[in-house]
Tab-separated table of C-alpha atoms in Angstrom:
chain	number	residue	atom	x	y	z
A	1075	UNK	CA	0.000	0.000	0.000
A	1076	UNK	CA	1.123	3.754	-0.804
A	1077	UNK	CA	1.936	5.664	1.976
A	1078	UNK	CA	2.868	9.430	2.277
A	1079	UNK	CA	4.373	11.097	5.232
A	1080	UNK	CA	5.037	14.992	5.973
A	1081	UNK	CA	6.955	15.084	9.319
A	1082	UNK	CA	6.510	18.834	9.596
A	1083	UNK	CA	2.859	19.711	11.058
A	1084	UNK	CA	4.068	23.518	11.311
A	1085	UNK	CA	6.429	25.686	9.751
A	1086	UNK	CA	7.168	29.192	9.453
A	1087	UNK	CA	9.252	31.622	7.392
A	1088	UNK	CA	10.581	35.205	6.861
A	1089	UNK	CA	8.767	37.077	4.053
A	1090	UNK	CA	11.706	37.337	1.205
A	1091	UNK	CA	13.263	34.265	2.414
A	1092	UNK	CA	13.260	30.417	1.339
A	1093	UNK	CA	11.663	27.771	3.298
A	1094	UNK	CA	11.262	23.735	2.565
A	1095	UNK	CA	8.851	21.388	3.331
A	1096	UNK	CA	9.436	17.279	3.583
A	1097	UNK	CA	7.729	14.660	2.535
A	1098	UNK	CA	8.220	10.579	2.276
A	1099	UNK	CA	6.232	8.104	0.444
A	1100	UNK	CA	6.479	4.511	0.244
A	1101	UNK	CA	5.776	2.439	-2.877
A	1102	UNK	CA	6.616	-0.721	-5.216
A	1103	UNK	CA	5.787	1.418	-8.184
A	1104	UNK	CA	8.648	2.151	-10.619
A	1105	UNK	CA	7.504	5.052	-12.444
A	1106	UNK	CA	4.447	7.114	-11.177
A	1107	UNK	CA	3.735	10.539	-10.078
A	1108	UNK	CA	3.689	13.357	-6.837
A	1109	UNK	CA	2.394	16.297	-6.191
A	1110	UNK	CA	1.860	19.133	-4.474
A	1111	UNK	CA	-1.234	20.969	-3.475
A	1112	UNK	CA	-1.773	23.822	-1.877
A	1113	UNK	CA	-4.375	24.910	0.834
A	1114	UNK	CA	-5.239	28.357	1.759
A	1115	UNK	CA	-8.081	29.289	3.675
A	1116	UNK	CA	-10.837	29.202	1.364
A	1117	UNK	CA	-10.333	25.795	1.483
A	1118	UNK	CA	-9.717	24.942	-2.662
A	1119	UNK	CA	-6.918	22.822	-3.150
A	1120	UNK	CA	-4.822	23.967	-5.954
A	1121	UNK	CA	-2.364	22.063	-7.702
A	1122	UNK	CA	1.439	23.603	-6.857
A	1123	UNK	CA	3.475	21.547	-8.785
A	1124	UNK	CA	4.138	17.590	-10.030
A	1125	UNK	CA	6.868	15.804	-10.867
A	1126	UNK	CA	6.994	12.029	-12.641
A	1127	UNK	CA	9.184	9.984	-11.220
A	1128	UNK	CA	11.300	8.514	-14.467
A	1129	UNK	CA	12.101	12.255	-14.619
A	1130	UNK	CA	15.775	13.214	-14.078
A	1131	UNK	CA	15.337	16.970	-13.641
A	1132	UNK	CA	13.329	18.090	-10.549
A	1133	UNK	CA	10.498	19.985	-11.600
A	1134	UNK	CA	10.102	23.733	-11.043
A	1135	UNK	CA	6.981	26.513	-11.621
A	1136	UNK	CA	8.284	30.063	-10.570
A	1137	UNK	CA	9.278	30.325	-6.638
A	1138	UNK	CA	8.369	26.552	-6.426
A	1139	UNK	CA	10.689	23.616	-7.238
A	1140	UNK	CA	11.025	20.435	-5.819
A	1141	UNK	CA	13.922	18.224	-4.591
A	1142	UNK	CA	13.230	14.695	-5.670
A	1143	UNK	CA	15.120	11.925	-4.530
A	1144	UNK	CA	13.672	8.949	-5.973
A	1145	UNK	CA	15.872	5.846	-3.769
A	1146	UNK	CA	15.091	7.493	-0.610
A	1147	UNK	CA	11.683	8.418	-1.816
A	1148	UNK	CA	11.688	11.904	-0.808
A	1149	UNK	CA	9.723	14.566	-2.469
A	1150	UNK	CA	10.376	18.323	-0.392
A	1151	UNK	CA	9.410	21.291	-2.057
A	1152	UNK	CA	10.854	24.584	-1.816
A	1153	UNK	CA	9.391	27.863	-2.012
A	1154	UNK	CA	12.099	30.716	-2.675
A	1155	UNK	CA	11.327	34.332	-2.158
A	1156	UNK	CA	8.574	33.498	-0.064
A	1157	UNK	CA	5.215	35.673	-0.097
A	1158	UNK	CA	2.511	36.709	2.154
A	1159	UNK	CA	0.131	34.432	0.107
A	1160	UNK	CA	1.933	31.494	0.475
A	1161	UNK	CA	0.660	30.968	3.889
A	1162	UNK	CA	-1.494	28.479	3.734
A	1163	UNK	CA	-1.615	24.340	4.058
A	1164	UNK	CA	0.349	22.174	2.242
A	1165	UNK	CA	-0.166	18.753	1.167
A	1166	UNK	CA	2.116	16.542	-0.520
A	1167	UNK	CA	-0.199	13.602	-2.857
A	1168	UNK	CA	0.783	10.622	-4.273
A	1169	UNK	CA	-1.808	8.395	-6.469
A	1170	UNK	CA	-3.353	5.210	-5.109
A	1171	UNK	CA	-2.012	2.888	-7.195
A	1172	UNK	CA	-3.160	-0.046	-5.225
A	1173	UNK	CA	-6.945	0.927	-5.504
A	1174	UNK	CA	-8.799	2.808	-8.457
A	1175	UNK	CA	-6.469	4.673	-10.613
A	1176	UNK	CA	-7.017	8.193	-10.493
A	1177	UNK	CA	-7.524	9.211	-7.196
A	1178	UNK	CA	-4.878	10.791	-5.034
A	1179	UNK	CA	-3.635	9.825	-1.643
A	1180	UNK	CA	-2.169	13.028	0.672
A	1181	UNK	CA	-0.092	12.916	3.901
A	1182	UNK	CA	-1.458	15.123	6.704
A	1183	UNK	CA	-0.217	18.581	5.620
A	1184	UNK	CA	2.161	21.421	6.732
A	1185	UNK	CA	0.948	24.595	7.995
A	1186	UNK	CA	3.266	27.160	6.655
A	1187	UNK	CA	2.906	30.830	8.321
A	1188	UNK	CA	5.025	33.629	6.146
A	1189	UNK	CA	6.141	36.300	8.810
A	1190	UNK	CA	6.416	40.094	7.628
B	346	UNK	CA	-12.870	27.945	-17.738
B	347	UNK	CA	-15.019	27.707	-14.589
B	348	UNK	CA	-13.843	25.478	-11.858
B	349	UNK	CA	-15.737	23.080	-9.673
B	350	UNK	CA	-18.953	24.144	-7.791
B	351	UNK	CA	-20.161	23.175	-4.720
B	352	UNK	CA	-22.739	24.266	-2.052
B	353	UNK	CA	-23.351	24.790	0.568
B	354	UNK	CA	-20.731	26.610	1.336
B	355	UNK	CA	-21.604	25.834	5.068
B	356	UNK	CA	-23.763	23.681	6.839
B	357	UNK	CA	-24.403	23.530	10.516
B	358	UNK	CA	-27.110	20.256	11.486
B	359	UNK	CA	-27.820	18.531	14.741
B	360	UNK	CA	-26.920	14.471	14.698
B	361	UNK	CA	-29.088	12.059	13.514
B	362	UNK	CA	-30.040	14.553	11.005
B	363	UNK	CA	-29.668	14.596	7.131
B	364	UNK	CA	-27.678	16.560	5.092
B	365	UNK	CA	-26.334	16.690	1.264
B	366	UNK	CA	-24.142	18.337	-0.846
B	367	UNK	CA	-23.617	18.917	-4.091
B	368	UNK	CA	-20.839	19.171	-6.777
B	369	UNK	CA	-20.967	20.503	-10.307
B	370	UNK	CA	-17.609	19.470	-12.128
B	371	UNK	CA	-15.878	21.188	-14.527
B	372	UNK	CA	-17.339	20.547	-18.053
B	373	UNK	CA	-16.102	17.388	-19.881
B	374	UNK	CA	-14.074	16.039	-16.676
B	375	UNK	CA	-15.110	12.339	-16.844
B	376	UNK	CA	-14.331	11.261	-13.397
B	377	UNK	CA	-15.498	12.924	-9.949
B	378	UNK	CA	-14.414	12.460	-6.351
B	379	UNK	CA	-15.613	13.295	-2.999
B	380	UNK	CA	-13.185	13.396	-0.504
B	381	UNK	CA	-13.577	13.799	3.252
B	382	UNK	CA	-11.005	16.183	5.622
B	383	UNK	CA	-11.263	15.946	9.196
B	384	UNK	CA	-9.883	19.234	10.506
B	385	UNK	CA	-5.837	18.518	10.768
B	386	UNK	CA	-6.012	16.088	8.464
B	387	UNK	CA	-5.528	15.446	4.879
B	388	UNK	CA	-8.489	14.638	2.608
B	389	UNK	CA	-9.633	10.981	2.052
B	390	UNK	CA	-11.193	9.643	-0.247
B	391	UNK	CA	-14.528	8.810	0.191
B	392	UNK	CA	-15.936	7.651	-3.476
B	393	UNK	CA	-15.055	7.761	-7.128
B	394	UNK	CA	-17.200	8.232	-9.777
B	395	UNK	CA	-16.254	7.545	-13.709
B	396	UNK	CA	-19.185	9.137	-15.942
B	397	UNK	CA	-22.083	7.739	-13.824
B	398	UNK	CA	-20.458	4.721	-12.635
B	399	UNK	CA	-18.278	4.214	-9.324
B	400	UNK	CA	-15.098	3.240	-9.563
B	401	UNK	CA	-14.025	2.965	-5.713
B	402	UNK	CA	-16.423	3.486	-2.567
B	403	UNK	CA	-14.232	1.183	-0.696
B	404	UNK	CA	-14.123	3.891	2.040
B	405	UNK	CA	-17.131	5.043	1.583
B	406	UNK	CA	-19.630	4.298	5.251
B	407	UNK	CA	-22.491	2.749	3.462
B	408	UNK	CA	-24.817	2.641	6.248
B	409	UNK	CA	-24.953	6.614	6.387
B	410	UNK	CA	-23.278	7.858	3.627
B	411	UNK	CA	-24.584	8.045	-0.334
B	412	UNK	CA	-23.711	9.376	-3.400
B	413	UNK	CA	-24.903	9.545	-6.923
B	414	UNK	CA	-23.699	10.837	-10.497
B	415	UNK	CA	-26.957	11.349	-12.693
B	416	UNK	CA	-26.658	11.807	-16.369
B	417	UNK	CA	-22.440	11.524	-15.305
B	418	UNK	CA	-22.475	15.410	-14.629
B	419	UNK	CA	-23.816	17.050	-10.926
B	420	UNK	CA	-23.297	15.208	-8.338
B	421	UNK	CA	-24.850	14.531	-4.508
B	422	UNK	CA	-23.485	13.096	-1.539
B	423	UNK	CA	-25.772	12.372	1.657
B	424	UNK	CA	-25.368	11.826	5.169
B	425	UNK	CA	-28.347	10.255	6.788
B	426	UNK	CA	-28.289	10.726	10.007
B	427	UNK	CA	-25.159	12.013	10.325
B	428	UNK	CA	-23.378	11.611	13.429
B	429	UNK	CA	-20.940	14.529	15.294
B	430	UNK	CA	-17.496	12.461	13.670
B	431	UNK	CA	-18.438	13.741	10.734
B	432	UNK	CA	-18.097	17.171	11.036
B	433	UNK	CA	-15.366	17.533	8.613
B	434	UNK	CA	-14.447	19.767	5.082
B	435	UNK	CA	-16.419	17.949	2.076
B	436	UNK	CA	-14.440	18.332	-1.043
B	437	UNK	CA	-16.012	17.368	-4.732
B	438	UNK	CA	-12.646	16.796	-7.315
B	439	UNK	CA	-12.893	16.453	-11.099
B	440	UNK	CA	-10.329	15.862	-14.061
B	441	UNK	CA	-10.787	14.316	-17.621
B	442	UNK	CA	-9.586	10.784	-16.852
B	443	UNK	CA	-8.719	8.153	-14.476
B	444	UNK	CA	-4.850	7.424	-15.364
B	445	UNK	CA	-3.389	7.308	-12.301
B	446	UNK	CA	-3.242	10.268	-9.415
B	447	UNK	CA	-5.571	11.887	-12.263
B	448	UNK	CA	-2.209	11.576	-14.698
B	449	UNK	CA	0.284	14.260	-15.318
B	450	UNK	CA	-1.886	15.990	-18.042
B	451	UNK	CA	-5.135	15.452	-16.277
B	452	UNK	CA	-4.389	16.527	-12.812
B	453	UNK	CA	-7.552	17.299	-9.943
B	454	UNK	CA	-9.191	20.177	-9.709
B	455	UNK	CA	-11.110	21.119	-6.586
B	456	UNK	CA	-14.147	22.736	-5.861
B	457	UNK	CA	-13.937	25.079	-2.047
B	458	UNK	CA	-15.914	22.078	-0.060
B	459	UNK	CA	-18.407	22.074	2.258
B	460	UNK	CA	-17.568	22.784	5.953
B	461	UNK	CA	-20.199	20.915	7.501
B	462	UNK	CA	-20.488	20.852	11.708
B	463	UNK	CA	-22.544	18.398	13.353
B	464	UNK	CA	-23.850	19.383	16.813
């Protein structure tokens, strides 16, 4: 069964500054994807950035990349240059391989606070 | 294009009593999901839907919960009678297929959920 961990239930950073969020998932699947969503309070999730695994190059959308490290199965995304509106939750997703296709499986979230 | 609708917005109910939401997906996104989040939690799945068929309800609580996907469009879930462990965040999710985690081209979209408290 998949399995995704974020260790971090809180973080916070400077405005202007960088700040990285973990995340672990376990699998037997040798290509397949992650993502990352994004929570603010209005409560839509919106789709940060995604990376497939057979991918070399980490994937990166403005401010946001991602460090993926396929053996260890780590997927941490960094936000440079970091905004008032990035505060918000943050949930790393992995698909559920194991049961219907399609639908996405997400650790428990990081609450990141941006500080003025 | 316009994203995925749902209301309520917000719905307050006393237990034992019955409730339902609804999602409208986006337009031509094949497959639906409701998804439950328990404050401090990441969402869970609760059921799948591909057109008007379901896919996966494995987690879905039968005895109280429902869903449908008429015509493969709108869709419903109900709570009857709900109990106060399911005050949670109600999310509806579409995208155009079912490749796996929605594929890389067809990722979820969400709707703003439901906040639903049950007293």
């Amino acid at each position: 069964a998949q399995t995704v961990t974020q260790s971090q239930p809180e973080m916070s950073v400077q405005e202007a500054e960088t700040v990285t969020l973990s995340c672990t998932y376990d699998t037997s699947e040798s290509d397949y994807y992650l993502f990352w969503y994004k929570q603010p309070p209005s409560r839509q999730m919106i789709l940060v950035i995604r990376q497939e695994a057979y991918k070399q190059q980490n994937a990166t959308e403005n401010r946001f990349s991602v460090n993926f490290q396929k053996a260890a199965k780590s997927f941490s995304l960094k936000i440079s240059d970091s905004q008032l509106g990035d505060a918000a939750m943050y949930f790393c997703a992995f698909p559920n391989y194991g049961g219907s296709q399609g639908n996405l499986i997400f650790g428990k979230g990081t609450k990141l606070s941006v500080k003025p | 294009e316009a994203g995925v609708a749902q209301s309520p917005r917000y719905k307050i109910i006393e237990k034992r009593q019955s409730v339902a939401f609804w999602c409208n997906p986006i337009s031509g996104h094949a497959t639906l999901y409701w998804y439950q989040q328990i404050l401090g939690q990441g969402p869970k799945l609760l059921i799948q839907f591909q057109n008007n068929g379901v896919v996966d309800d494995s987690q879905l609580p039968k005895d109280r919960f429902s869903a449908e996907r008429l015509k493969g469009v709108d869709s419903t879930l109900k709570i009857q009678p709900a109990k106060l462990e399911d005050s949670a965040v109600y999310l509806c999710a579409s995208s155009l297929g079912a490749k796996p985690g929605g594929s890389y081209n067809s990722p979820l979209h969400f709707g703003n959920g439901t906040r639903l408290t049950v007293t």
